[in-house]
Amino acid sequence: MARKAVCCGLSSLELVLMVLFLLMTGIAVALITVLAINLNSQTEKPEEPIPSINPPKNPYLIGLGRADCTGPAADVPLMGYANLEQTAGGIHTRLFSRAFIVDDGSKRVVFVTAEIGMISQRLRLEVLKELELKYGDLYRQENVILSGTHTHSGLAGYFQYTLFIITSKGYIKSSIQPIVNGIVKSIDVAHKNMRPGRIFVSKGEIVGSNLNRSPHSYLNNPEEERNRYKSNTDEQIVTLKFTDLDGDGMGVFSWFAVHPVSMNYTNRMVSSDNLGYASYLFEQEKNIGYLPGEGPFVAAFATANSGDVTPNTRGPYCINTGERCDYLNSSCPIGGTRMCVAFGPGNDIFDSTRIIGENIYRKAKELYGSAKQELRGSVHAAHQWVNMTDVTVQLDSTHSVKTCKPALGHSFAAGTIDGGGDLNFTQGAVEGDPFWDGIRDALLGAPSKEIQECHNPKPILFSTGEMNWPFPWHPDIVDVQIITIGSVAIVAVPGEATTMSGRRIREGVKQELEKNAAFTNSEVVITGLCNIYTHYITTYEEYQVQRYEGASTIYGPHTLSAYIQHFRGLARAIAEGKVGELPKGPEPPFFSNLFSLLGEPPVDRSPENTTFGDVLQQVHPVYKVGEVASVTFVAGNPRNSGEMRDKTFVTVEKFHNSTSTWEVVHTDASWETR
C-alpha cells in the first residue's frame, strides 16, 4: 500500500500551531507597545491649560484668603439685636473672614468681609496695628477696607463706645481677639497667595429674597425719584470673578442688599446666617475634597444698602393673633411691637436661612459662569477721617445745613419687624413720651435745646453726643473711604444705608468718577458696616417719618447729604489724580482701661459619678437618610477651651471597609451639624 511521502514539509497540525504562535506573538507585542505608550504618557508632563482669550498686557497681582474668626461659643452676647439675654449657646456654623488683595504694579488695595455684626472702630484700629507690625505701611488706613456681613448671630464685645459696651456686656478680650486674628490671617493668606490674574465684573437680579421693612418711610421719598426704580429694595447683585491667567478660578466676591437676620432674635447659636450660607455653598462646590473653611477657592458675600431690607419675605404678622401688623408703626393691638414679627420664607429660621442663602448662591454662580466684562486699569484708594458732628453741607449757592451731635430717637427703642423692643415704644414716633423722658432726665439728663432743634423732628430718647461717661457713648470721628479697581468703585459706608440712600450715594460717586474717561460706565458698589459703626443712614425724607431707621440716624436729618458730599470729594480726588492732596482729617481715639461686664466662666466640674467625655446618651447604631443623630456627653464650658479658631468641637467620621480607615466628613463648620 502506497503512503504519501512527507519530506521537509509540515503537517496540517503543525501548520495550525505555527499560525497560532505567530498570532499570539503579534498580540503580545501589540499589548506591550500599548502598555509602554500609556506608561510613557503618565510620566510625561500633563498638557497645560489653554490660556484664556486676550490676556491683559499688564495683569493684576491678585491674592485671596480665608480664615476662621469664631470666638467663644458660649455665654458671650450675640451682636445685633441688643438683647443681653441673647447669649451664645453653641455653633450653627463657624464664622470666617475673607479677603482679596489687588495690586496693579504700583498701588495695592485690600477688601475684607468678616462674618460678624459690623466693624467697630476699636476692631479696625487693632487690626491695623497688627498689620503694621507685620507689613509696615503696606496695609494701612488708606488702602484697607474692613466690612462686616452683618450677621446678627456673631459674637459681641469688640467696641469702645459706651452705648455698645453696655449692650455687649463690655469689652470682651476673648471675643475680639479671635476676630482680629482671623481678619489678619485672612489678609496673610491672601498676601502669600498673590499671583498674576484677571478680574471680571457681572451683575444681575435676585427677585423675591428681600423685602422693604419700612415701606411707609420709603414712600416719603420724591415720587419722581421712586419712579426711576421698579422696586423699593435693591434686587441687584454685583459679582467680581477672580481667575489666574489660565482662566482657572481663584474666587468670587459678591454684594447684595439683604439683612442677615434669617436667624432671628430667638436664636442662641453662632451662625453666619444667609450670606454665610451662600459662601458655604459656593466654596464647597469649588473646593472638592476639602472640609468647610478649607481649600484654595474663596467665595465671599458682603451686604450692600440693606438698612431697610429684611430677608423675612412673608412680612410682619402679630404672632399672638395671626393678623397683619399695623402698617404705619409695625405694632399689634395686644403686645405692641414685641408681637409684630416678620417670618419666612421657610418653615423655621434654619430653613429660611437655607432658602435665602441658596437663592443668593445660585445667582452668583450663574453670574460667575457667564462673566465676560473684564476690569482693566489702575487701582486707587482714598480715605479720610471726618468729624461727623460738625459737617457743613452746601445744598446750593445760598443754602447750607449742618450735621448734629449724635442722638437716638424714641423709635430706636421700638426695634424692627425683625426684632421688636420689649417696652411700649412704637416706630414712627415724632413726639416724646413724658414717662420715659422723665426717667431719662432723672438718670442721664435732658437733651440740650441745641441738639433737640438740630435733630428735629426726632424726639430724642438718648442724647448720646452729650454723654461721655465713662467713655463717649457714640463716635464723633468717622472713616469715609473708596477703593477702585479699574472701572469698579467700592464705597465703604460706615453704617447701614437704606435702599434709597445707597442709590443716591452710588449716583453721586458715579457722576464724579465718570468725569474721567477712564471710569466711563463705572460700576459703583455700596458696602455697608465698614470700618466703624454709626447705626443707620436714611434719606432726609425718610428721616421725617421717624421709623426705627430714621430714629437711628444719629447725626441728624442731613447725615446722608454729609456722607454724599464726602464720598463725592473722594471720588473727585481719584478721578483727578489728587488723592495725595486730600486732608487726612482728625484721628480717632484709642481708649485705654476698657472693661468687661461679663464674669469669668465658672470652673468646670463634671456631674457626680461622671468624668469629662462620658457619653450620657449614645447615638443609635443605625439611622435612615434624613434622620437626626444626637449625642449627649459630659463636657466643659467652651469659654474654657482657649483659642478654638481652626479647630472643631465635633467631627462626623465615615468608615471605609476597603481600607479600614475613618474619614472626617463633617465638622462644626458644616451646615449638617449643630
Coordinates of C-alpha atoms in Angstrom, one line a residue, residues 21-410:
F21 CA 2.0 31.1 17.7
L22 CA 2.6 33.9 15.3
L23 CA -0.8 35.4 16.1
M24 CA -0.2 35.2 19.9
T25 CA 3.2 36.8 19.4
G26 CA 1.8 39.7 17.5
I27 CA -0.9 40.2 20.1
A28 CA 1.7 40.2 22.9
V29 CA 3.9 42.7 21.1
A30 CA 0.9 44.9 20.5
L31 CA -0.1 44.8 24.2
I32 CA 3.4 45.5 25.3
T33 CA 3.6 48.5 22.9
V34 CA 0.3 49.9 24.2
L35 CA 1.3 49.5 27.8
A36 CA 4.6 51.2 27.1
I37 CA 2.9 54.1 25.4
N38 CA 0.4 54.5 28.3
L39 CA 3.2 54.3 30.9
N40 CA 5.2 56.9 29.0
S41 CA 2.2 59.2 28.7
Q42 CA 1.7 59.0 32.5
T43 CA 5.3 60.1 33.2
E44 CA 5.3 63.0 30.7
K45 CA 4.2 66.5 31.8
P46 CA 0.5 66.9 31.5
E47 CA -0.9 69.2 28.9
E48 CA -1.1 72.8 30.0
P49 CA -4.5 74.5 30.1
I50 CA -5.1 76.7 27.1
P51 CA -4.6 80.4 28.1
S52 CA -7.8 82.5 28.1
I53 CA -8.6 84.8 25.2
N54 CA -7.0 88.2 25.1
P55 CA -4.9 88.1 28.3
P56 CA -4.1 91.6 29.6
K57 CA -0.7 93.0 28.9
N58 CA -0.3 94.2 32.4
P59 CA -2.2 91.8 34.6
Y60 CA -3.2 92.5 38.2
L61 CA -1.5 90.7 41.1
I62 CA -4.3 89.0 43.0
G63 CA -4.5 87.2 46.3
L64 CA -7.4 85.7 48.1
G65 CA -7.6 84.4 51.6
R66 CA -9.9 83.0 54.2
A67 CA -9.5 82.4 58.0
D68 CA -11.7 81.3 60.9
C69 CA -12.7 84.2 63.2
T70 CA -15.1 82.3 65.5
G71 CA -14.8 83.3 69.2
P72 CA -16.0 81.6 72.4
A73 CA -19.4 80.0 71.5
A74 CA -20.9 80.2 75.0
D75 CA -22.2 82.9 77.3
V76 CA -21.0 85.9 75.2
P77 CA -23.8 88.1 73.9
L78 CA -24.7 88.0 70.2
M79 CA -24.3 91.3 68.4
G80 CA -27.2 92.7 66.5
Y81 CA -30.5 92.7 68.5
A82 CA -29.1 94.5 71.6
N83 CA -30.6 91.8 73.8
L84 CA -28.3 91.0 76.8
E85 CA -30.2 87.7 77.3
Q86 CA -29.4 86.5 73.8
T87 CA -26.1 84.9 74.5
A88 CA -24.2 82.3 72.5
G89 CA -25.1 78.7 73.4
G90 CA -23.5 76.6 70.6
I91 CA -22.4 76.7 67.0
H92 CA -24.7 76.5 64.0
T93 CA -21.8 77.4 61.6
R94 CA -18.4 78.7 62.1
L95 CA -17.5 82.3 61.2
F96 CA -14.9 83.3 58.6
S97 CA -13.1 86.4 57.4
R98 CA -12.4 86.5 53.7
A99 CA -10.0 88.9 52.0
F100 CA -8.9 89.9 48.5
I101 CA -5.8 91.9 47.6
V102 CA -5.4 93.6 44.1
D103 CA -2.1 95.2 43.0
D104 CA -1.7 97.0 39.7
G105 CA 2.1 97.1 39.9
S106 CA 2.3 100.4 41.7
K107 CA -0.7 100.5 44.1
R108 CA -2.5 98.0 46.2
V109 CA -6.0 97.7 47.7
V110 CA -7.4 95.2 50.2
F111 CA -11.1 94.4 50.9
V112 CA -12.1 92.2 53.8
T113 CA -15.6 90.9 54.7
A114 CA -15.9 89.2 58.0
E115 CA -18.9 87.2 59.2
I116 CA -19.6 89.4 62.2
G117 CA -22.2 92.0 63.0
M118 CA -20.2 95.0 61.9
I119 CA -16.7 96.5 62.0
S120 CA -16.2 98.7 65.1
Q121 CA -13.7 101.5 65.3
R122 CA -11.8 99.6 68.0
L123 CA -11.6 96.4 65.9
R124 CA -10.3 98.3 62.9
L125 CA -7.6 100.1 64.9
E126 CA -6.5 96.8 66.5
V127 CA -6.3 95.1 63.1
L128 CA -4.4 97.9 61.6
K129 CA -1.9 97.8 64.5
E130 CA -1.3 94.1 63.8
L131 CA -0.9 94.7 60.1
E132 CA 1.6 97.5 60.7
L133 CA 3.7 95.2 62.9
K134 CA 3.8 92.6 60.1
Y135 CA 3.9 94.7 56.9
G136 CA 5.0 98.2 57.9
D137 CA 2.9 100.7 55.8
L138 CA 2.0 98.2 53.1
Y139 CA -1.5 97.7 54.5
R140 CA -2.9 100.9 56.2
Q141 CA -5.9 103.1 56.7
E142 CA -6.0 104.3 53.1
N143 CA -6.0 101.0 51.2
V144 CA -7.7 98.5 53.6
I145 CA -11.5 98.3 53.8
L146 CA -12.9 96.1 56.6
S147 CA -16.6 95.1 56.3
G148 CA -18.9 93.0 58.4
T149 CA -21.5 90.8 56.7
H150 CA -24.0 92.0 59.5
T151 CA -24.9 88.5 60.7
H152 CA -26.8 89.1 64.0
S153 CA -25.6 85.8 65.3
G154 CA -21.9 86.7 65.6
L155 CA -20.3 87.5 68.9
A156 CA -20.3 90.9 70.6
G157 CA -17.8 92.6 72.9
Y158 CA -15.4 94.4 70.5
F159 CA -16.5 98.1 70.9
Q160 CA -15.0 101.1 72.7
Y161 CA -18.0 103.4 72.9
T162 CA -20.3 103.3 76.0
L163 CA -23.6 102.5 74.3
F164 CA -22.2 99.4 72.7
I165 CA -20.2 98.4 75.8
I166 CA -23.4 98.4 77.8
T167 CA -25.4 96.4 75.2
S168 CA -22.5 93.9 74.7
K169 CA -21.5 93.2 78.4
G170 CA -18.4 95.2 77.9
Y171 CA -15.1 94.9 76.0
I172 CA -14.5 91.2 75.9
K173 CA -10.9 90.3 75.0
S174 CA -11.7 86.6 74.4
S175 CA -14.3 87.8 71.8
I176 CA -12.3 90.5 70.0
Q177 CA -9.0 88.6 69.8
P178 CA -10.3 85.8 67.5
I179 CA -11.8 88.3 65.2
V180 CA -8.6 90.4 65.0
N181 CA -6.5 87.3 64.5
G182 CA -8.9 85.9 61.9
I183 CA -9.1 89.1 59.8
V184 CA -5.3 89.5 59.9
K185 CA -4.8 85.8 59.0
S186 CA -7.2 86.1 56.0
I187 CA -5.0 89.0 54.8
D188 CA -1.9 87.0 55.4
V189 CA -3.2 84.1 53.3
A190 CA -4.2 86.4 50.5
H191 CA -0.8 88.1 50.7
K192 CA 1.1 84.8 50.4
N193 CA -1.1 83.6 47.5
M194 CA -0.7 86.6 45.3
R195 CA -0.1 85.8 41.6
P196 CA -1.0 87.3 38.2
G197 CA -4.6 87.1 37.4
R198 CA -7.7 88.7 35.9
I199 CA -10.9 90.2 37.3
F200 CA -14.4 90.1 35.7
V201 CA -17.4 92.0 36.8
S202 CA -21.0 91.0 36.2
K203 CA -24.4 91.9 37.7
G204 CA -27.9 90.5 37.8
E205 CA -31.0 90.5 39.9
I206 CA -32.3 88.3 42.7
V207 CA -36.1 88.7 43.0
G208 CA -38.1 87.6 46.0
S209 CA -35.3 87.4 48.5
N210 CA -35.6 90.8 50.2
L211 CA -38.4 92.9 51.4
N212 CA -38.5 96.6 52.5
R213 CA -39.4 96.6 56.2
S214 CA -40.2 100.3 56.3
P215 CA -42.2 100.9 53.1
H216 CA -44.0 103.8 54.7
S217 CA -40.7 105.7 55.1
Y218 CA -39.6 104.7 51.5
L219 CA -42.9 106.2 50.1
N220 CA -41.9 109.6 51.6
N221 CA -39.1 109.9 49.0
P222 CA -40.0 112.0 46.0
E223 CA -42.3 110.2 43.6
E224 CA -40.2 111.2 40.6
E225 CA -37.2 109.5 42.2
R226 CA -39.2 106.4 43.2
N227 CA -40.5 106.1 39.6
R228 CA -36.9 105.5 38.4
Y229 CA -36.8 102.2 40.1
K230 CA -39.1 99.2 39.8
S231 CA -38.8 98.1 43.5
N232 CA -38.5 99.6 46.9
T233 CA -35.4 97.3 47.6
D234 CA -32.3 96.9 45.5
E235 CA -32.5 93.5 43.9
Q236 CA -29.2 93.9 42.2
I237 CA -26.3 91.6 42.9
V238 CA -22.8 92.6 41.7
T239 CA -20.1 89.9 41.4
L240 CA -16.3 90.1 40.9
K241 CA -14.8 86.9 39.5
F242 CA -11.1 86.3 40.1
T243 CA -9.1 84.0 37.9
D244 CA -5.4 83.3 37.2
L245 CA -4.1 83.9 33.7
D246 CA -5.1 80.5 32.5
G247 CA -8.7 81.2 33.4
D248 CA -8.7 78.9 36.5
G249 CA -11.0 80.3 39.2
M250 CA -9.4 81.8 42.3
G251 CA -12.5 83.2 44.0
V252 CA -15.6 85.4 43.8
F253 CA -16.8 88.4 45.8
S254 CA -20.5 89.5 45.7
W255 CA -22.6 92.3 47.1
F256 CA -26.4 92.0 47.7
A257 CA -28.7 94.1 49.8
V258 CA -30.2 91.9 52.5
H259 CA -30.1 91.9 56.3
P260 CA -28.6 88.6 57.6
V261 CA -31.4 88.2 60.1
S262 CA -32.9 85.0 58.9
M263 CA -31.6 83.6 62.2
N264 CA -33.8 85.8 64.3
Y265 CA -33.8 87.1 67.9
T266 CA -34.8 83.7 69.3
N267 CA -31.5 82.1 68.0
R268 CA -28.8 81.3 70.5
M269 CA -26.3 79.7 68.1
V270 CA -23.3 81.3 66.5
S271 CA -24.2 81.5 62.8
S272 CA -23.0 83.2 59.6
D273 CA -26.7 83.4 58.5
N274 CA -27.9 83.7 54.9
L275 CA -24.9 85.4 53.3
G276 CA -22.6 83.0 55.1
Y277 CA -24.5 80.0 53.8
A278 CA -24.1 81.4 50.2
S279 CA -20.4 81.4 50.8
Y280 CA -20.5 77.9 52.2
L281 CA -22.3 76.5 49.2
F282 CA -20.0 78.2 46.7
E283 CA -16.8 77.1 48.4
Q284 CA -18.0 73.5 49.0
E285 CA -18.8 73.2 45.3
K286 CA -15.4 74.6 44.2
N287 CA -13.2 73.1 46.9
I288 CA -13.9 69.4 46.2
G289 CA -12.4 67.1 48.8
Y290 CA -12.0 69.8 51.4
L291 CA -13.9 70.3 54.6
P292 CA -15.7 73.6 55.2
G293 CA -13.4 76.5 55.7
E294 CA -10.6 74.8 53.8
G295 CA -9.4 74.8 50.2
P296 CA -8.0 77.4 47.8
F297 CA -11.2 78.9 46.3
V298 CA -12.6 81.8 48.3
A299 CA -16.3 82.9 47.9
A300 CA -17.4 86.0 49.9
F301 CA -20.8 87.6 50.1
A302 CA -21.0 91.2 51.5
T303 CA -24.0 93.2 52.4
A304 CA -24.9 96.4 50.4
N305 CA -27.5 99.1 51.1
S306 CA -29.7 96.9 53.3
G307 CA -30.6 99.3 56.1
D308 CA -34.4 98.9 55.4
V309 CA -34.3 95.4 53.9
T310 CA -35.3 92.1 55.5
P311 CA -34.9 88.6 54.3
N312 CA -38.2 87.6 56.1
T313 CA -40.2 87.8 52.9
R314 CA -43.6 86.8 54.3
G315 CA -43.7 90.1 56.0
P316 CA -44.8 91.1 59.5
Y317 CA -47.6 89.4 61.4
C318 CA -48.9 89.5 65.0
I319 CA -47.6 86.3 66.4
N320 CA -50.3 86.2 69.0
T321 CA -53.3 86.7 66.7
G322 CA -52.0 85.9 63.2
E323 CA -53.3 89.3 61.9
R324 CA -51.2 91.7 59.9
C325 CA -49.3 94.3 61.9
D326 CA -50.3 98.0 61.8
Y327 CA -48.7 99.4 58.6
L328 CA -47.6 102.8 60.0
N329 CA -45.9 101.7 63.2
S330 CA -45.5 97.9 62.9
S331 CA -47.2 97.1 66.2
C332 CA -50.1 94.8 67.3
P333 CA -53.2 95.8 69.3
I334 CA -52.2 93.3 72.0
G335 CA -48.5 93.1 72.8
G336 CA -47.3 96.1 70.8
T337 CA -44.1 95.9 68.8
R338 CA -42.8 92.8 70.5
M339 CA -45.6 90.8 69.0
C340 CA -45.1 92.1 65.4
V341 CA -42.5 89.8 63.8
A342 CA -41.6 89.1 60.2
F343 CA -41.0 85.5 59.1
G344 CA -40.2 83.5 56.0
P345 CA -39.7 82.2 53.5
G346 CA -39.0 78.9 55.3
N347 CA -40.7 76.8 58.0
D348 CA -38.2 77.9 60.7
I349 CA -35.1 80.1 61.0
F350 CA -32.8 77.4 59.7
D351 CA -35.0 76.7 56.7
S352 CA -35.3 80.4 55.9
T353 CA -31.5 80.9 56.1
R354 CA -31.1 78.0 53.7
I355 CA -33.6 79.3 51.2
I356 CA -32.3 82.9 51.1
G357 CA -28.7 81.6 51.0
E358 CA -29.4 79.2 48.2
N359 CA -31.1 82.0 46.1
I360 CA -28.1 84.3 46.5
Y361 CA -25.6 81.5 45.8
R362 CA -27.4 80.3 42.6
K363 CA -27.5 83.8 41.1
A364 CA -23.8 84.4 42.0
K365 CA -22.9 81.1 40.4
E366 CA -24.7 82.0 37.2
L367 CA -23.0 85.4 37.1
Y368 CA -19.6 83.8 37.8
G369 CA -20.1 81.3 34.9
S370 CA -21.1 84.0 32.4
A371 CA -18.8 86.9 33.4
K372 CA -17.2 88.5 30.4
Q373 CA -16.6 92.1 31.2
E374 CA -13.0 92.3 32.3
L375 CA -11.6 95.0 34.5
R376 CA -8.5 96.8 33.3
G377 CA -6.7 99.9 34.6
S378 CA -5.2 101.1 37.8
V379 CA -6.3 100.6 41.4
H380 CA -6.9 103.6 43.7
A381 CA -7.7 104.2 47.3
A382 CA -8.9 107.3 49.0
H383 CA -9.6 107.7 52.7
Q384 CA -10.4 110.4 55.2
W385 CA -11.4 110.8 58.8
V386 CA -14.3 113.2 59.3
N387 CA -15.8 114.8 62.4
M388 CA -19.4 113.8 61.5
T389 CA -20.8 116.0 64.3
D390 CA -19.8 119.2 62.6
V391 CA -20.1 118.9 58.8
T392 CA -21.5 121.8 56.8
V393 CA -23.4 120.6 53.7
Q394 CA -23.8 123.1 50.9
L395 CA -27.2 122.4 49.4
D396 CA -27.0 125.2 46.8
S397 CA -25.2 128.5 46.2
T398 CA -27.2 130.2 49.0
H399 CA -28.2 127.5 51.5
S400 CA -26.2 125.2 53.8
V401 CA -27.1 122.9 56.6
K402 CA -25.2 121.1 59.3
T403 CA -25.0 117.7 60.9
C404 CA -25.6 117.2 64.7
K405 CA -24.0 115.7 67.7
P406 CA -25.2 112.0 68.0
A407 CA -28.7 111.2 69.4
L408 CA -31.1 108.3 69.2
G409 CA -34.9 108.9 68.9
H410 CA -37.8 107.2 70.7

